[in-house]
XYZ file of C-alpha atoms in Angstrom:
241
model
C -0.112 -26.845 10.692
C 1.772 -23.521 10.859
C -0.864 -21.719 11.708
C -2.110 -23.808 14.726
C 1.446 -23.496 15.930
C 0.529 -19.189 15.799
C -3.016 -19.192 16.418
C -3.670 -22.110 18.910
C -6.156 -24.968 17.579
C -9.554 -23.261 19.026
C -9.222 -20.265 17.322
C -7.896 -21.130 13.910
C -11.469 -23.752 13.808
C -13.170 -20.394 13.580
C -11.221 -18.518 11.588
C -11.476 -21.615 9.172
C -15.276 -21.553 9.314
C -14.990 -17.909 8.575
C -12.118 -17.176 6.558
C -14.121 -15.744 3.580
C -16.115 -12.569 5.585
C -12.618 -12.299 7.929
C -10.578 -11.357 4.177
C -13.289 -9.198 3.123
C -13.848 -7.285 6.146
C -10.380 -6.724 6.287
C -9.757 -5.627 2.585
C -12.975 -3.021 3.553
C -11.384 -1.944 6.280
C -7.830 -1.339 4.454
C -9.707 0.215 1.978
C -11.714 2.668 4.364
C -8.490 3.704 6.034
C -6.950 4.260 2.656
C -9.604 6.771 1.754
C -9.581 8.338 5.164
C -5.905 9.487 4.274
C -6.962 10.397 0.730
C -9.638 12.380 2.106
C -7.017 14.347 4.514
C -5.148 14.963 1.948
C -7.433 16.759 0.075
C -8.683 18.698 3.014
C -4.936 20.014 3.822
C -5.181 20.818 0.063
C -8.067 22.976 0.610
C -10.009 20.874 -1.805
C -13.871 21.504 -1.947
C -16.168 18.873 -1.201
C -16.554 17.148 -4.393
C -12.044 17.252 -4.329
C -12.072 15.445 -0.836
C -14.842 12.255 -2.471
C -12.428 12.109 -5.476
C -9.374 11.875 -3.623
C -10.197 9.044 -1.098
C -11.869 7.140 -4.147
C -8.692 7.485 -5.287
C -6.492 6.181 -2.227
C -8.900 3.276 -1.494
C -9.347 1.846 -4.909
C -7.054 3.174 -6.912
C -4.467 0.685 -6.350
C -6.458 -2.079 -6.834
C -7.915 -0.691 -10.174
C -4.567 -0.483 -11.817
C -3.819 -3.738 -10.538
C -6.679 -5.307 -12.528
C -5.969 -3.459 -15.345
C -2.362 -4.408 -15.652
C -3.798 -7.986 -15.573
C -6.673 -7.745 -17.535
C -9.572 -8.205 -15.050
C -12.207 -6.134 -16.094
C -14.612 -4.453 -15.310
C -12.134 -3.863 -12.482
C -13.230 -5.382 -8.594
C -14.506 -1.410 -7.676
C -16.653 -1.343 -10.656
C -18.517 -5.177 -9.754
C -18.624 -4.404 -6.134
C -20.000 -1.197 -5.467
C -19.566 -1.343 -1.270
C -16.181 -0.439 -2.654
C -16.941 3.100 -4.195
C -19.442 3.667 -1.815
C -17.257 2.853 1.504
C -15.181 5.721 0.094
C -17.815 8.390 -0.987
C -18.665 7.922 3.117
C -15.497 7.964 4.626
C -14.506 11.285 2.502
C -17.971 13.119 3.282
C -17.355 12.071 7.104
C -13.437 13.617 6.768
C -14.678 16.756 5.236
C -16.543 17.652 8.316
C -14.793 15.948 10.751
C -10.977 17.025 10.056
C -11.660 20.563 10.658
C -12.906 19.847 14.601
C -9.788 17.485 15.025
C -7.259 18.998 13.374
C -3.763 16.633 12.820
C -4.571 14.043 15.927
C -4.578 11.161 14.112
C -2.109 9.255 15.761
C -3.813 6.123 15.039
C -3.840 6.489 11.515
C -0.256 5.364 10.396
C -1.146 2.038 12.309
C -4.488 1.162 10.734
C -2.413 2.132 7.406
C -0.217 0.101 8.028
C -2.691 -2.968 8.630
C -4.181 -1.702 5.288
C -1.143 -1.992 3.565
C -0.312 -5.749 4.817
C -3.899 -6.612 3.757
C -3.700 -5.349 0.410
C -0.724 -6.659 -0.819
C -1.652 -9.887 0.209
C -4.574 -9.162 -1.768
C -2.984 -7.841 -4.939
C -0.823 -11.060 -4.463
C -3.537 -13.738 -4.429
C -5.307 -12.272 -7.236
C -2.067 -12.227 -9.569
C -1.463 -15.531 -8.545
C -5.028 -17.493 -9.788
C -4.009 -15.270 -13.078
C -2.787 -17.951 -15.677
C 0.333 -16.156 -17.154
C 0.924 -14.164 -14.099
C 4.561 -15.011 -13.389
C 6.754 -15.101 -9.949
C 8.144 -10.915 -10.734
C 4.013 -10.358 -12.024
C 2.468 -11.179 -8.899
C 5.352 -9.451 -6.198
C 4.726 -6.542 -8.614
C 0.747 -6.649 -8.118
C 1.011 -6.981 -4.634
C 3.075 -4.142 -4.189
C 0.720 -2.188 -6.634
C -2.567 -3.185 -5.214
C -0.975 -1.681 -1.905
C 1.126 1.515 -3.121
C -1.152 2.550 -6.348
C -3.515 4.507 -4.090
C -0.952 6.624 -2.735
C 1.114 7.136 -5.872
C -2.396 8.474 -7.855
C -3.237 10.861 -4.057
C 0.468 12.277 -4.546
C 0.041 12.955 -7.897
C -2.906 14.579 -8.031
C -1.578 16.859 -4.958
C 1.340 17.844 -7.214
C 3.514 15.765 -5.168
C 6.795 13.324 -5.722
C 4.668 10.085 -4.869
C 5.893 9.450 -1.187
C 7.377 5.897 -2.199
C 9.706 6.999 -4.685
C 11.846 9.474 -2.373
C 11.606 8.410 1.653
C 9.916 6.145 4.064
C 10.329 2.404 4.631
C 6.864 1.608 2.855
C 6.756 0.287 -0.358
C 9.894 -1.849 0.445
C 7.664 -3.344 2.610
C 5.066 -4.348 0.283
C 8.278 -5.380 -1.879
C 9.394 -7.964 1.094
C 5.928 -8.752 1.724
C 5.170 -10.046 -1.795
C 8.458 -11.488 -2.212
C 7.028 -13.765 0.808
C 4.135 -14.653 -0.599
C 5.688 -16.182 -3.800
C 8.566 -17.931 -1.473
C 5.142 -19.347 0.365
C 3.553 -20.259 -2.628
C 6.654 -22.312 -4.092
C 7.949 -23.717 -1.039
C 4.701 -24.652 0.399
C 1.881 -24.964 -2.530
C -0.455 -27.463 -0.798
C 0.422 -27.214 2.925
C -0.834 -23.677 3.276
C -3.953 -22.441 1.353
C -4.774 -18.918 0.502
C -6.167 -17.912 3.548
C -2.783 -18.883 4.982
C -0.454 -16.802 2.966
C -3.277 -14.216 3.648
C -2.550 -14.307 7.319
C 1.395 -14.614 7.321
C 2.279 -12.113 5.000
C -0.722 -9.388 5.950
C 1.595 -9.941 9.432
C 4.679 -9.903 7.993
C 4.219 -6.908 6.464
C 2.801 -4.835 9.252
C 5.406 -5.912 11.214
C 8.271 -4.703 9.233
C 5.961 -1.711 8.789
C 5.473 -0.939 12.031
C 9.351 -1.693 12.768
C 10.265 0.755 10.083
C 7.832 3.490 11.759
C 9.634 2.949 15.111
C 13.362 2.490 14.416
C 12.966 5.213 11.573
C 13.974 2.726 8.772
C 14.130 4.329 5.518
C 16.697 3.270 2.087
C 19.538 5.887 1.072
C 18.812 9.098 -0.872
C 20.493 10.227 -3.754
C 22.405 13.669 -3.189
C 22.512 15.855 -5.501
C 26.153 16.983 -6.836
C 26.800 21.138 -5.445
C 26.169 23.476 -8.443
C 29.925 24.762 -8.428
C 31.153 20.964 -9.289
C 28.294 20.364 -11.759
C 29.971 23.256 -13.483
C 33.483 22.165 -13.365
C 32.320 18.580 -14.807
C 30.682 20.378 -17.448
C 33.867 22.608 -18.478
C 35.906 19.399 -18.152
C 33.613 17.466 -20.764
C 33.404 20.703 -22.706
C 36.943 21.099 -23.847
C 37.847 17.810 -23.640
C 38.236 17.191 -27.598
C-alpha cells in the first residue's frame, strides 16, 4: 500500500514480478562502484597492478565479508557467489588503465556511491534480520557495516584514519538508515515485505546522503587542547599532592 502511494500501481506490478533480479542488480552495481573507488585509491597510491585488484576487492566486498562473519554466515556471500570477486577483479583492471587518461573527473562517482551505500545497508540489514539471535542494535549495526566496512579496510590499508571516524556525513547515514529499517520492521512486520524496506530505506538513505553532500552536513570534531595548556594541566596535576 505505501509503495503504490510512491510508485503508482503500474509500475510497482513489475517491480513485484521482478523484485528478486532488481535487488541483485542493484547490490552488483553498489558493489562495482565500491571497487571503482577502491581501485582509485590505489592508483593515487601508486599501487602496481596486482595493489589496484586487491584494493577494490577490498571496497566492494569487504564490508559485506565482515558482516557475515560477525554473524556467522560462512563461507561468506563473496566466497558462494563468485560474480562478486570477479565484478571487482574487472572493475580494478579497467581503473588501472583508465584513471591515468581521465585523471580526477569523476564527478559522478560520489552519487553512484551514494546509491551504493543506500543499497547495501539495506542489504546488511535484511540479512541480520532472517538471523535468529540477531537483535534490534545487531542488525542497525550490520547494516551500517555491510555499507562502511569496505571503506574502513581501503583506508586502512592506505595508512589512513578510516574516513568515517573523523569527517563527512556518511556513516551517520547508514546509522539513520538502519535505524529505519528496524522502526519498519517493528512498526510494520506484515504490511511491508522485504523488498519494501529494501526500497524505502535504499531511498532514505541516499537522500540524506545526497543532502549531506549538498548542504555540507558533517557531526562536530573534537579539538585538540593548544600544547601550552596541555602543559599547564599537567603541572597543575603534578604538584597537586
Amino acid at each position: 500500500m505505501i509503495l503504490e502511494c510512491i510508485i503508482g500501481t503500474a509500475n510497482l506490478s513489475w517491480l513485484m514480478q521482478h523484485k528478486e533480479m532488481i535487488v541483485l542488480c542493484l547490490d552488483l552495481f553498489g558493489t562495482a562502484v565500491f571497487a571503482i573507488t577502491g581501485a582509485l585509491r590505489g592508483f593515487r597510491c601508486r599501487l602496481d597492478f596486482l595493489g589496484v585488484i586487491v584494493l577494490a576487492t577490498a571496497v566492494g566486498v569487504g564490508g559485506g565479508m565482515l558482516r557475515d562473519m560477525l554473524i556467522g554466515q560462512t563461507p561468506v556471500a563473496a566466497f558462494q557467489h563468485g560474480i562478486y570477486l570477479v565484478i571487482c577483479a574487472v572493475a580494478g583492471s579497467v581503473m588501472f588503465y583508465l584513471a591515468p587518461r581521465v585523471g580526477d573527473d569523476w564527478n559522478f562517482i560520489p552519487l553512484c556511491d551514494a546509491i551504493g551505500l543506500g543499497v547495501f545497508t539495506a542489504i546488511g540489514c535484511e540479512k541480520a534480520a532472517g538471523i535468529e539471535g540477531c537483535g534490534r542494535v545487531a542488525i542497525v549495526l550490520c547494516g551500517v557495516m555491510t555499507a562502511v566496512g569496505g571503506g574502513v579496510i581501503r583506508d586502512v590499508f592506505s595508512m589512513r584514519v578510516p574516513a568515517v571516524l573523523k569527517s563527512d556525513f556518511y556513516a551517520t547515514a547508514s546509522l539513520l538508515g538502519g535505524i529505519l529499517f528496524v522502526i519498519l520492521l517493528r512498526v510494520f512486520p506484515t504490511q511491508i515485505d522485504y523488498f519494501g524496506r529494501f526500497c524505502i530505506v535504499s531511498l532514505v538513505v541516499l537522500l540524506i546522503r545526497l543532502c549531506a553532500m549538498r548542504f555540507k552536513f558533517r557531526l562536530p570534531v573534537s579539538h585538540t587542547i593548544p600544547s601550552r595548556e596541555r602543559w599547564h594541566f599537567h603541572r597543575k596535576h603534578m604538584f597537586k599532592e
